[in-house]
Each structure stands twice: as structure tokens, then as C-alpha cells.
Amino acid sequence: MADGSRRESWASRLGFILAAAGSAVGLGNIWRFPYVVGTNGGAIFVIIYLIIVVLVGYPMMVTESVIGRSSKRNPVGAFKALAPNSLWWIVGALGVLTGFVILSYYSVVGGWSLAYVFRSIGGDFGSDAGEMTNLFLGHVSDAWVPVIWHLVFMGLTVAIIAGGVVKGIQRWVTVLWPVMGLLILVLVIRSVTLEGAGAGLAFFLAPEAPSQGWGRLLIDAIAQSFFTLSLGMGVFITYGSYLSDRDNIPSSAVAVVGLDTGIAILGGLMIFPAVFALGFEADAGVGLTFMTLPAVFATMPLGGLFGTIFFILLSVAALTSAISLLEVVTAWLIDEKGWSRGKSAAVLGAVIFLVGIPSSLGFGPWEGVSIGAIGDTLLDNYDWVANSVLLPLGGLLTAIFAGWIWTAKSAQDEANKAGQGLRLGGWYGPVLKFVLPLAIAFVMIWGIIEHFVS
Ligand code: PHE
């Protein structure tokens, strides 16, 4: 039923911030950010990335949130409510579809992470990077084990979402955030106090020329900012729809962007010093987390303990993001099709689990997997389509819609409704109408061309 009056809302302002930051902080910060930093030459990427987060990420997050709060609907319903009798709802539908695609492979990686908690406890990690590569390839190319972990991960996600906005999402992020914070601090302290940590700190913090050129760096930075901030697919429309008019969106978005960026930086501080101190390579790409780090842990004192802590952290971070992906799709079924929350979450979870299975099997021996071929798996292709095409496209269309159709003024008024706290200034209109669409379109098109040419 599209009945806005019975919609749940966050039980406190902190509820939204923790849920939204929980969505933002995930595999993107701990798995993806360090490896794109690594393959783009380190600190120079970090600097450009930070600029993009401020210039593109923050205004985009505010814009999606105000669309959600103003309409009090899921992404499809939100566009229908703000632009009745038009085709703009398709942008919302694109978001729902994107959430579906991302969750299908996100859950596979979340499952690897859960499995690695147990591998670490079981003492499977050794100090030889080659052996750890084989361990990982062996793990992912098994037909059954990763699929079962993918099921477990999806089951946890469904269980939380079935609980509802306050009793499911808010309750769990409130418990899981302190756990994440503590684990990450322990790991950062361990990493930066290793002998020889300086080289890793320099790589991460002292800029040198981009290692793959400026074009690649810009494309990767935009894609990373959308993915890590959960932008371009309606997470913030959906979470924003549970906000009340008293909540200050510009202030809350500063907190969410700050937490996400802070955790990405801590992720780098946790990974690079250890990787360099113990003599490993930083540019291992997708495999950095699962192939390089286990070897790094095995080499350091109490490594078994720290390895276990690391993979628990990664799993928890992934879970608080996965629930937001499922919430977008669930809210759509509840609002638009009138399904109950429990039924929506369960049915969607089952379907997304099935759709994710080929991503998991894509590493099977029948694919003739070698390390190089990891860049060509189905999972990689989904990751590319989602982050380099679907999220930027969703963001681009949302910005055009908000700036030109709904109008920047309506968006700004909605954002500035709350009495106290930050207010959006005159900069917002021009940024929304010109900077966002041009920057996103340019980099997205460039990225697509480059992908097919190279
Ligand atoms: N932001 C999440 C991460 O960094 C991933 C995500 C993308 C979640 C899009 C929701 C929507 O891991």
C-alpha cells in the first residue's frame, strides 16, 4: 500500500546517521579503497578522491536524502510522487535494479569474508604469499563452500531487514558500529607500530605521479566515491524517507561522509603499513584483501588473532551495507506492491541469492581460473557495470531531475527545513545543476569508452 502515514521513522537522529554510515562503510572502504589506492599509485589518488567526495559525493548524498524525505517513498514511488505522469520513475527503477545486482555479488564477497574468519581461527594462514593466493583460488573455485557462505550472509541480511526500520536496521547498526570502531582501532595500532611501517605510510600519504595515468585515476575516483558512499541507487532516498522534518539533513550528511571517509583512511592506515613492513606488494588489486593480507597476518606477532579480528570487521562492515541494499528493494515491494515486510525480504533474499550463485561459480576450475583471469570473472564484470555505469548513471539522472525538473530550489528548501544546524548555501544550486551532471557524465562516458577500447 502506498500509504505514507503508517511509514516507520528512525527512532532518533543518530539512528539515521548510524544506518546511513553503516551502509556507506563496507567492503568499499576496507576491500576496494585500499586496492584502488594501490593500483593508482597511492597518495595522489587519495587526494583527488577527497576532492571528489566533497565536490560530488556530499551534494549528491544531500540531494538523494531530500528526495526521500520530501516524498516519503521508495525510489520508484519517490520519483512518481515528485513528478507525477512522467517517466522519471524509471530512474528509481534503475536504482532498485542496481541494488539487486550489487547485492547479488556483494553477498558472495561477504560470504568469502565470513569463511575467512573461520579459516583464520582454524590456522589456515601462512606467510607465503603464493600459498595464500592458492588458498584463495582454492576457496573461491570450490563449487559448494562459497555458495553456502553466500547463503549464510544473505540469511543474516534478510533476518535484519525483516525486523523493520527501527527494530531491525537501527537496532543492529547501533550494536555493530561500536564493534567495528573497536576492531579497526586495534588493527590500525597494530599495523602502524610494526617495524618498517613508515614505507607504507609514505605510500599512502605522500603523493607521487599516478601510476596508471590521470584518466584512469579520475575514473576510479568517481566510481569509488559512488560505491563507497552508497550513492546513485536510492539508498539515501530510501533511508531519507524514514527521516522526520525536524532532522537536519545537511548536518547528518556531513557526519555520514565524515565517518565513511575516516574509515577509508583508517582502512588504508591498517593495510599499507603492514603490507610494506612485511615486504608484500601494494598493487595486488582485488586480491589484496584475501590473498596478500592473510600472508601479512601470518608474518606478524599474534597474526592469527589479528587476522580473525580483521575478517570479523570486514564481515560486519559488509553486513551493515548489505542490509541497505536489501532495504531499497524491499521498500519498493512494500510501497508499490503492498507486500508485507517479512515476505518481501524473504522472497527477495532468496531470488538475489540465486542470482548471485553464478558470480560465485565464476571462479570455478571450469573457467580455467588463473590469477590474471580474476580480472575477467563474472563478479568483476558486475562490479564494473554497477560502479562505472549504473551508479554514475543513476546519480547523473537524479542530479538532473533534482536540479532541473523538481528544481534546485525545492531541493534546497527541503534540505533547510530543520531549524538548527547546518544550512545549504547558495553554492548548492549551481553545483547541483551544473557541476554534478557535467562531472559525472564526463567521467562516466570516458570510463565506458576506455573500458571497451583498452
Ligand atoms: N557503500 C558500500 C560499501 O562501501 C557498498 C554499497 C553500494 C552499499 C551501493 C549500498 C549501495 O561497501
Short mmCIF file of C-alpha atoms and ligand atoms in Angstrom, two decimals:
data_model
loop_
_atom_site.label_atom_id
_atom_site.label_comp_id
_atom_site.label_asym_id
_atom_site.label_seq_id
_atom_site.Cartn_x
_atom_site.Cartn_y
_atom_site.Cartn_z
CA MET A 1 0.00 0.00 0.00
CA ALA A 2 1.35 3.41 -0.87
CA ASP A 3 0.21 4.71 2.48
CA GLY A 4 2.76 7.23 3.76
CA SER A 5 1.05 7.78 7.10
CA ARG A 6 1.99 4.38 8.52
CA ARG A 7 5.60 4.60 7.46
CA GLU A 8 8.17 3.93 10.16
CA SER A 9 10.75 6.57 11.01
CA TRP A 10 14.12 6.43 12.72
CA ALA A 11 13.78 6.48 16.49
CA SER A 12 16.45 9.18 16.76
CA ARG A 13 18.63 11.39 14.57
CA LEU A 14 21.56 9.16 15.41
CA GLY A 15 19.61 6.21 14.02
CA PHE A 16 19.74 7.66 10.52
CA ILE A 17 23.40 8.62 10.80
CA LEU A 18 24.48 5.19 12.03
CA ALA A 19 22.34 3.33 9.49
CA ALA A 20 23.48 5.55 6.61
CA ALA A 21 27.11 5.43 7.65
CA GLY A 22 26.74 1.68 8.12
CA SER A 23 25.55 1.48 4.54
CA ALA A 24 28.43 3.61 3.35
CA VAL A 25 31.16 1.85 5.31
CA GLY A 26 31.60 -1.60 3.87
CA LEU A 27 33.68 -3.68 1.51
CA GLY A 28 34.14 -0.41 -0.38
CA ASN A 29 36.26 1.04 2.42
CA ILE A 30 38.22 -1.95 3.56
CA TRP A 31 38.46 -4.13 0.45
CA ARG A 32 38.03 -1.80 -2.52
CA PHE A 33 39.53 1.53 -1.37
CA PRO A 34 42.96 0.15 -0.46
CA TYR A 35 43.26 -1.75 -3.72
CA VAL A 36 42.30 1.15 -5.98
CA VAL A 37 44.70 3.33 -4.00
CA GLY A 38 47.31 0.65 -4.52
CA THR A 39 46.81 0.29 -8.27
CA ASN A 40 46.69 4.08 -8.82
CA GLY A 41 49.96 4.87 -7.11
CA GLY A 42 48.96 5.76 -3.55
CA ALA A 43 48.58 9.22 -2.03
CA ILE A 44 47.83 11.09 -5.26
CA PHE A 45 44.67 9.03 -5.61
CA VAL A 46 43.71 9.72 -2.01
CA ILE A 47 43.94 13.49 -2.58
CA ILE A 48 41.85 13.55 -5.76
CA TYR A 49 39.38 11.19 -4.16
CA LEU A 50 38.90 13.52 -1.19
CA ILE A 51 38.22 16.45 -3.51
CA ILE A 52 35.59 14.42 -5.39
CA VAL A 53 33.93 13.37 -2.15
CA VAL A 54 33.44 17.00 -1.16
CA LEU A 55 32.50 18.31 -4.60
CA VAL A 56 30.35 15.44 -5.87
CA GLY A 57 29.67 12.96 -3.06
CA TYR A 58 28.35 15.31 -0.40
CA PRO A 59 25.88 17.27 -2.57
CA MET A 60 24.71 14.02 -4.15
CA MET A 61 24.01 12.49 -0.74
CA VAL A 62 22.04 15.54 0.42
CA THR A 63 20.06 15.53 -2.82
CA GLU A 64 19.04 11.88 -2.58
CA SER A 65 18.11 12.27 1.08
CA VAL A 66 15.83 15.27 0.46
CA ILE A 67 14.09 13.44 -2.40
CA GLY A 68 13.39 10.62 0.05
CA ARG A 69 12.19 12.77 2.91
CA SER A 70 10.05 15.01 0.76
CA SER A 71 8.25 12.09 -0.90
CA LYS A 72 8.37 9.56 1.96
CA ARG A 73 8.64 6.79 -0.60
CA ASN A 74 10.95 4.13 -2.00
CA PRO A 75 12.97 5.29 -5.05
CA VAL A 76 10.30 4.38 -7.65
CA GLY A 77 7.49 5.94 -5.62
CA ALA A 78 9.61 9.00 -4.84
CA PHE A 79 10.01 9.97 -8.49
CA LYS A 80 6.33 9.22 -9.10
CA ALA A 81 5.34 11.48 -6.21
CA LEU A 82 7.57 14.40 -7.20
CA ALA A 83 6.96 14.16 -10.95
CA PRO A 84 3.56 12.56 -11.50
CA ASN A 85 2.61 11.47 -15.02
CA SER A 86 6.16 11.38 -16.27
CA LEU A 87 8.72 8.70 -16.96
CA TRP A 88 11.12 9.80 -14.20
CA TRP A 89 10.09 6.80 -12.07
CA ILE A 90 12.36 4.80 -14.38
CA VAL A 91 15.35 6.39 -12.63
CA GLY A 92 14.05 4.93 -9.37
CA ALA A 93 13.52 1.58 -11.04
CA LEU A 94 17.10 1.69 -12.30
CA GLY A 95 18.18 2.19 -8.68
CA VAL A 96 16.17 -0.79 -7.47
CA LEU A 97 17.67 -2.92 -10.24
CA THR A 98 21.17 -1.72 -9.39
CA GLY A 99 20.66 -2.64 -5.74
CA PHE A 100 19.58 -6.07 -6.82
CA VAL A 101 22.68 -6.57 -8.99
CA ILE A 102 25.14 -5.21 -6.43
CA LEU A 103 23.72 -7.27 -3.57
CA SER A 104 23.93 -10.47 -5.64
CA TYR A 105 27.72 -10.29 -5.82
CA TYR A 106 28.29 -8.26 -2.65
CA SER A 107 26.86 -11.16 -0.72
CA VAL A 108 29.31 -13.54 -2.41
CA VAL A 109 32.24 -11.43 -1.23
CA GLY A 110 30.59 -11.05 2.19
CA GLY A 111 30.45 -14.85 2.27
CA TRP A 112 34.19 -15.13 1.49
CA SER A 113 34.80 -12.79 4.39
CA LEU A 114 32.73 -14.87 6.81
CA ALA A 115 34.51 -18.00 5.63
CA TYR A 116 37.89 -16.33 6.18
CA VAL A 117 37.01 -15.64 9.82
CA PHE A 118 36.88 -19.38 10.27
CA ARG A 119 39.95 -20.05 8.15
CA SER A 120 41.88 -17.65 10.33
CA ILE A 121 40.64 -19.28 13.52
CA GLY A 122 41.47 -22.67 12.04
CA GLY A 123 45.08 -21.59 11.44
CA ASP A 124 44.97 -21.79 7.63
CA PHE A 125 47.03 -18.64 7.09
CA GLY A 126 50.71 -18.99 6.20
CA SER A 127 53.41 -16.45 5.45
CA ASP A 128 53.97 -17.41 1.82
CA ALA A 129 52.03 -15.04 -0.45
CA GLY A 130 51.98 -17.60 -3.25
CA GLU A 131 50.44 -20.19 -0.98
CA MET A 132 47.85 -17.71 0.24
CA THR A 133 46.98 -16.98 -3.37
CA ASN A 134 46.42 -20.67 -3.91
CA LEU A 135 44.38 -20.87 -0.72
CA PHE A 136 42.14 -18.10 -2.00
CA LEU A 137 41.83 -19.53 -5.51
CA GLY A 138 41.09 -22.91 -3.99
CA HIS A 139 38.45 -21.35 -1.77
CA VAL A 140 36.62 -19.39 -4.45
CA SER A 141 36.79 -22.08 -7.09
CA ASP A 142 35.09 -24.65 -4.91
CA ALA A 143 31.57 -25.27 -6.17
CA TRP A 144 29.87 -25.53 -2.78
CA VAL A 145 31.65 -23.88 0.11
CA PRO A 146 31.47 -20.24 -1.09
CA VAL A 147 27.85 -20.69 -2.16
CA ILE A 148 26.93 -21.90 1.31
CA TRP A 149 28.65 -18.89 2.89
CA HIS A 150 26.87 -16.64 0.40
CA LEU A 151 23.62 -18.19 1.66
CA VAL A 152 24.58 -17.60 5.29
CA PHE A 153 25.44 -13.98 4.58
CA MET A 154 22.19 -13.42 2.71
CA GLY A 155 20.25 -15.11 5.51
CA LEU A 156 21.66 -12.68 8.08
CA THR A 157 20.80 -9.76 5.82
CA VAL A 158 17.21 -10.94 5.37
CA ALA A 159 16.79 -11.54 9.11
CA ILE A 160 17.75 -7.95 9.95
CA ILE A 161 15.61 -6.38 7.23
CA ALA A 162 12.59 -8.47 8.18
CA GLY A 163 12.81 -6.87 11.64
CA GLY A 164 11.93 -3.43 10.27
CA VAL A 165 13.49 0.03 10.22
CA VAL A 166 13.82 0.56 13.96
CA LYS A 167 13.78 -2.97 15.38
CA GLY A 168 15.89 -4.39 12.55
CA ILE A 169 18.15 -1.83 10.91
CA GLN A 170 18.54 0.73 13.65
CA ARG A 171 18.90 -1.79 16.42
CA TRP A 172 21.60 -3.75 14.62
CA VAL A 173 23.67 -0.83 13.38
CA THR A 174 23.67 0.56 16.91
CA VAL A 175 25.18 -2.67 18.16
CA LEU A 176 27.55 -3.22 15.25
CA TRP A 177 29.10 0.27 14.99
CA PRO A 178 30.96 0.15 18.31
CA VAL A 179 32.20 -3.33 17.37
CA MET A 180 33.54 -2.02 14.06
CA GLY A 181 35.12 1.04 15.66
CA LEU A 182 36.94 -1.00 18.25
CA LEU A 183 38.21 -3.64 15.83
CA ILE A 184 39.51 -1.08 13.37
CA LEU A 185 41.38 0.84 16.07
CA VAL A 186 43.05 -2.33 17.30
CA LEU A 187 44.18 -3.16 13.77
CA VAL A 188 45.43 0.33 12.91
CA ILE A 189 47.50 0.48 16.09
CA ARG A 190 48.94 -2.94 15.36
CA SER A 191 49.79 -2.02 11.80
CA VAL A 192 51.41 1.38 12.29
CA THR A 193 53.55 0.15 15.18
CA LEU A 194 55.14 -2.63 13.12
CA GLU A 195 58.81 -2.14 12.40
CA GLY A 196 59.15 -0.70 8.90
CA ALA A 197 55.62 0.72 8.81
CA GLY A 198 56.99 4.04 7.51
CA ALA A 199 57.24 2.91 3.88
CA GLY A 200 53.54 2.05 3.84
CA LEU A 201 52.61 5.34 5.46
CA ALA A 202 54.65 7.19 2.83
CA PHE A 203 52.97 5.29 0.01
CA PHE A 204 49.54 6.11 1.39
CA LEU A 205 50.19 9.70 2.42
CA ALA A 206 53.00 11.20 0.30
CA PRO A 207 51.88 11.90 -3.28
CA GLU A 208 53.73 10.78 -6.39
CA ALA A 209 52.61 10.73 -10.02
CA PRO A 210 49.61 8.47 -10.74
CA SER A 211 50.85 5.02 -11.67
CA GLN A 212 48.22 4.39 -14.36
CA GLY A 213 47.73 7.93 -15.62
CA TRP A 214 45.31 10.70 -14.73
CA GLY A 215 42.41 9.39 -16.79
CA ARG A 216 42.27 6.06 -15.00
CA LEU A 217 42.70 7.81 -11.69
CA LEU A 218 39.74 10.16 -12.21
CA ILE A 219 37.50 7.38 -13.44
CA ASP A 220 38.42 5.19 -10.48
CA ALA A 221 37.96 8.05 -8.04
CA ILE A 222 34.41 8.83 -9.20
CA ALA A 223 33.43 5.16 -9.27
CA GLN A 224 34.89 4.66 -5.81
CA SER A 225 33.09 7.68 -4.37
CA PHE A 226 29.71 6.48 -5.63
CA PHE A 227 30.24 2.95 -4.44
CA THR A 228 31.64 3.74 -1.03
CA LEU A 229 29.08 6.44 -0.25
CA SER A 230 26.22 4.18 -1.46
CA LEU A 231 25.16 6.83 -3.96
CA GLY A 232 23.30 6.63 -7.26
CA MET A 233 20.85 3.84 -6.48
CA GLY A 234 18.41 5.17 -3.95
CA VAL A 235 19.84 4.05 -0.61
CA PHE A 236 19.64 7.65 0.57
CA ILE A 237 16.21 8.14 -0.99
CA THR A 238 15.02 5.10 0.97
CA TYR A 239 16.79 5.86 4.27
CA GLY A 240 15.87 9.54 3.83
CA SER A 241 12.21 8.58 3.54
CA TYR A 242 12.31 7.47 7.18
CA LEU A 243 13.53 10.92 8.32
CA SER A 244 11.31 13.47 10.00
CA ASP A 245 11.14 17.15 9.09
CA ARG A 246 12.96 18.03 12.28
CA ASP A 247 16.10 16.15 11.23
CA ASN A 248 18.81 18.30 9.73
CA ILE A 249 19.91 16.62 6.51
CA PRO A 250 22.93 18.82 5.67
CA SER A 251 24.43 18.17 9.14
CA SER A 252 23.68 14.45 9.11
CA ALA A 253 25.25 14.10 5.67
CA VAL A 254 28.45 15.74 6.94
CA ALA A 255 28.57 13.13 9.68
CA VAL A 256 27.97 10.26 7.25
CA VAL A 257 30.53 11.43 4.69
CA GLY A 258 32.98 12.10 7.52
CA LEU A 259 32.57 8.64 9.02
CA ASP A 260 32.90 6.93 5.65
CA THR A 261 35.99 8.89 4.66
CA GLY A 262 37.50 8.48 8.10
CA ILE A 263 37.07 4.72 7.98
CA ALA A 264 38.52 4.53 4.45
CA ILE A 265 41.60 6.42 5.66
CA LEU A 266 41.84 4.14 8.70
CA GLY A 267 41.46 1.18 6.32
CA GLY A 268 44.49 2.43 4.42
CA LEU A 269 46.42 3.01 7.64
CA MET A 270 45.57 -0.50 8.69
CA ILE A 271 46.59 -2.18 5.47
CA PHE A 272 49.52 -0.38 3.83
CA PRO A 273 51.92 -0.13 6.78
CA ALA A 274 51.51 -3.87 7.39
CA VAL A 275 51.84 -4.75 3.70
CA PHE A 276 55.05 -2.72 3.31
CA ALA A 277 56.54 -3.57 6.69
CA LEU A 278 56.30 -7.25 5.95
CA GLY A 279 57.60 -6.97 2.39
CA PHE A 280 54.49 -7.52 0.27
CA GLU A 281 53.26 -5.70 -2.86
CA ALA A 282 50.60 -2.98 -2.56
CA ASP A 283 49.22 -3.24 -6.07
CA ALA A 284 47.78 -6.75 -5.87
CA GLY A 285 44.33 -5.43 -6.90
CA VAL A 286 41.16 -7.27 -5.99
CA GLY A 287 43.20 -9.95 -4.26
CA LEU A 288 44.91 -7.58 -1.81
CA THR A 289 42.46 -8.32 0.98
CA PHE A 290 42.08 -12.05 0.51
CA MET A 291 45.48 -13.07 -0.88
CA THR A 292 48.02 -10.60 0.46
CA LEU A 293 46.62 -9.85 3.90
CA PRO A 294 46.42 -13.45 5.17
CA ALA A 295 50.13 -13.75 4.42
CA VAL A 296 50.75 -10.42 6.13
CA PHE A 297 48.89 -11.63 9.22
CA ALA A 298 50.76 -14.91 9.31
CA THR A 299 54.02 -12.95 9.36
CA MET A 300 53.21 -10.73 12.31
CA PRO A 301 53.18 -11.46 16.03
CA LEU A 302 49.77 -12.72 17.17
CA GLY A 303 48.81 -12.70 13.50
CA GLY A 304 46.14 -15.38 13.94
CA LEU A 305 44.30 -13.15 16.37
CA PHE A 306 44.63 -10.05 14.21
CA GLY A 307 43.62 -11.94 11.09
CA THR A 308 40.48 -13.13 12.81
CA ILE A 309 39.70 -9.61 14.04
CA PHE A 310 40.22 -8.26 10.53
CA PHE A 311 37.81 -10.65 8.85
CA ILE A 312 35.18 -10.15 11.55
CA LEU A 313 35.48 -6.42 10.89
CA LEU A 314 35.16 -6.92 7.17
CA SER A 315 32.10 -9.16 7.61
CA VAL A 316 30.33 -6.76 9.94
CA ALA A 317 31.03 -3.79 7.67
CA ALA A 318 29.72 -5.76 4.70
CA LEU A 319 26.58 -6.76 6.58
CA THR A 320 25.57 -3.19 7.52
CA SER A 321 25.91 -2.29 3.82
CA ALA A 322 24.08 -5.33 2.53
CA ILE A 323 21.06 -4.51 4.66
CA SER A 324 20.76 -1.10 2.97
CA LEU A 325 20.89 -2.73 -0.46
CA LEU A 326 18.13 -5.13 0.52
CA GLU A 327 16.11 -2.35 2.16
CA VAL A 328 15.91 -0.41 -1.11
CA VAL A 329 14.42 -3.37 -2.96
CA THR A 330 12.23 -4.36 -0.02
CA ALA A 331 10.81 -0.84 0.41
CA TRP A 332 9.88 -0.88 -3.25
CA LEU A 333 7.87 -4.12 -2.88
CA ILE A 334 6.21 -2.90 0.32
CA ASP A 335 5.25 0.55 -1.04
CA GLU A 336 4.44 -0.28 -4.64
CA LYS A 337 3.12 -3.83 -4.47
CA GLY A 338 1.68 -3.82 -0.96
CA TRP A 339 3.64 -6.87 0.20
CA SER A 340 4.41 -7.40 3.87
CA ARG A 341 7.94 -6.63 5.02
CA GLY A 342 8.72 -10.19 6.07
CA LYS A 343 7.53 -11.70 2.82
CA SER A 344 9.31 -9.08 0.71
CA ALA A 345 12.62 -9.55 2.49
CA ALA A 346 12.45 -13.35 2.36
CA VAL A 347 11.41 -13.65 -1.28
CA LEU A 348 13.91 -11.05 -2.45
CA GLY A 349 16.69 -12.58 -0.38
CA ALA A 350 16.03 -15.95 -1.99
CA VAL A 351 15.97 -14.56 -5.52
CA ILE A 352 19.09 -12.44 -5.03
CA PHE A 353 20.86 -15.43 -3.53
CA LEU A 354 20.07 -17.45 -6.65
CA VAL A 355 21.15 -14.65 -8.97
CA GLY A 356 24.44 -14.42 -7.05
CA ILE A 357 25.33 -18.09 -7.48
CA PRO A 358 26.85 -17.68 -10.97
CA SER A 359 29.12 -14.93 -9.58
CA SER A 360 30.38 -17.42 -7.07
CA LEU A 361 30.72 -20.24 -9.61
CA GLY A 362 32.51 -17.86 -11.99
CA PHE A 363 35.74 -18.74 -10.24
CA GLY A 364 35.31 -22.45 -10.79
CA PRO A 365 38.04 -24.59 -12.32
CA TRP A 366 35.86 -24.91 -15.43
CA GLU A 367 36.66 -21.25 -16.03
CA GLY A 368 40.34 -22.10 -16.06
CA VAL A 369 41.00 -19.55 -13.39
CA SER A 370 44.46 -18.11 -13.06
CA ILE A 371 45.44 -15.06 -11.07
CA GLY A 372 45.36 -12.86 -14.13
CA ALA A 373 41.94 -14.14 -15.07
CA ILE A 374 40.47 -12.86 -11.81
CA GLY A 375 40.02 -9.55 -13.58
CA ASP A 376 37.66 -11.23 -16.03
CA THR A 377 35.24 -13.07 -13.85
CA LEU A 378 31.51 -12.50 -13.81
CA LEU A 379 31.85 -10.85 -10.42
CA ASP A 380 34.33 -8.36 -11.86
CA ASN A 381 32.01 -7.61 -14.72
CA TYR A 382 29.10 -6.98 -12.36
CA ASP A 383 31.36 -4.78 -10.26
CA TRP A 384 32.34 -2.81 -13.37
CA VAL A 385 28.79 -2.40 -14.68
CA ALA A 386 27.48 -1.42 -11.26
CA ASN A 387 30.18 1.01 -10.22
CA SER A 388 31.26 2.51 -13.52
CA VAL A 389 27.91 2.56 -15.30
CA LEU A 390 24.79 2.01 -13.19
CA LEU A 391 25.67 4.07 -10.09
CA PRO A 392 27.04 7.09 -12.00
CA LEU A 393 24.10 6.91 -14.43
CA GLY A 394 21.64 6.80 -11.54
CA GLY A 395 23.45 9.73 -9.91
CA LEU A 396 23.55 11.70 -13.14
CA LEU A 397 19.83 11.31 -13.80
CA THR A 398 18.95 12.02 -10.16
CA ALA A 399 21.00 15.24 -10.23
CA ILE A 400 19.39 16.36 -13.50
CA PHE A 401 15.97 15.56 -12.08
CA ALA A 402 16.52 17.37 -8.79
CA GLY A 403 18.28 20.36 -10.32
CA TRP A 404 16.10 20.98 -13.37
CA ILE A 405 12.74 19.20 -13.00
CA TRP A 406 11.94 19.22 -9.30
CA THR A 407 14.23 22.29 -9.21
CA ALA A 408 17.26 23.03 -7.11
CA LYS A 409 15.21 25.48 -5.09
CA SER A 410 12.73 22.82 -3.94
CA ALA A 411 15.60 20.54 -3.01
CA GLN A 412 17.35 23.31 -1.10
CA ASP A 413 14.18 24.34 0.75
CA GLU A 414 13.55 20.74 1.74
CA ALA A 415 17.15 20.43 2.98
CA ASN A 416 16.90 23.63 5.00
CA LYS A 417 13.59 22.79 6.68
CA ALA A 418 15.05 21.94 10.07
CA GLY A 419 15.53 24.93 12.36
CA GLN A 420 19.01 24.40 13.73
CA GLY A 421 22.29 23.06 12.39
CA LEU A 422 23.92 23.41 9.00
CA ARG A 423 22.08 25.04 6.11
CA LEU A 424 22.77 24.64 2.41
CA GLY A 425 24.09 27.90 0.99
CA GLY A 426 23.85 29.50 -2.42
CA TRP A 427 26.58 27.21 -3.75
CA TYR A 428 24.20 24.27 -3.80
CA GLY A 429 22.03 25.25 -6.79
CA PRO A 430 24.86 25.70 -9.32
CA VAL A 431 26.66 22.60 -8.03
CA LEU A 432 23.52 20.51 -8.40
CA LYS A 433 22.59 21.88 -11.81
CA PHE A 434 25.99 22.07 -13.46
CA VAL A 435 28.92 20.55 -11.56
CA LEU A 436 27.30 17.22 -10.72
CA PRO A 437 25.82 16.40 -14.15
CA LEU A 438 28.86 17.56 -16.11
CA ALA A 439 31.46 15.92 -13.88
CA ILE A 440 29.60 12.64 -13.66
CA ALA A 441 28.68 12.46 -17.35
CA PHE A 442 32.18 13.28 -18.49
CA VAL A 443 33.91 10.72 -16.33
CA MET A 444 31.27 8.04 -16.89
CA ILE A 445 31.42 8.29 -20.68
CA TRP A 446 35.20 8.45 -20.66
CA GLY A 447 35.28 5.37 -18.44
CA ILE A 448 32.97 3.40 -20.71
CA ILE A 449 34.95 4.29 -23.82
CA GLU A 450 38.21 3.40 -22.13
CA HIS A 451 36.83 0.10 -20.94
CA PHE A 452 35.98 -1.03 -24.45
CA VAL A 453 38.99 0.47 -26.19
CA SER A 454 41.63 -0.92 -23.86
N1 PHE B 1 28.86 1.59 0.29
C1 PHE B 1 29.01 0.17 0.35
C2 PHE B 1 30.49 -0.15 0.56
O1 PHE B 1 31.31 0.71 0.62
C3 PHE B 1 28.51 -0.51 -0.88
C4 PHE B 1 27.16 -0.07 -1.33
C5 PHE B 1 26.98 0.48 -2.58
C6 PHE B 1 26.07 -0.17 -0.48
C7 PHE B 1 25.77 0.93 -3.00
C8 PHE B 1 24.83 0.27 -0.90
C9 PHE B 1 24.68 0.84 -2.16
O2 PHE B 1 30.83 -1.28 0.67
#
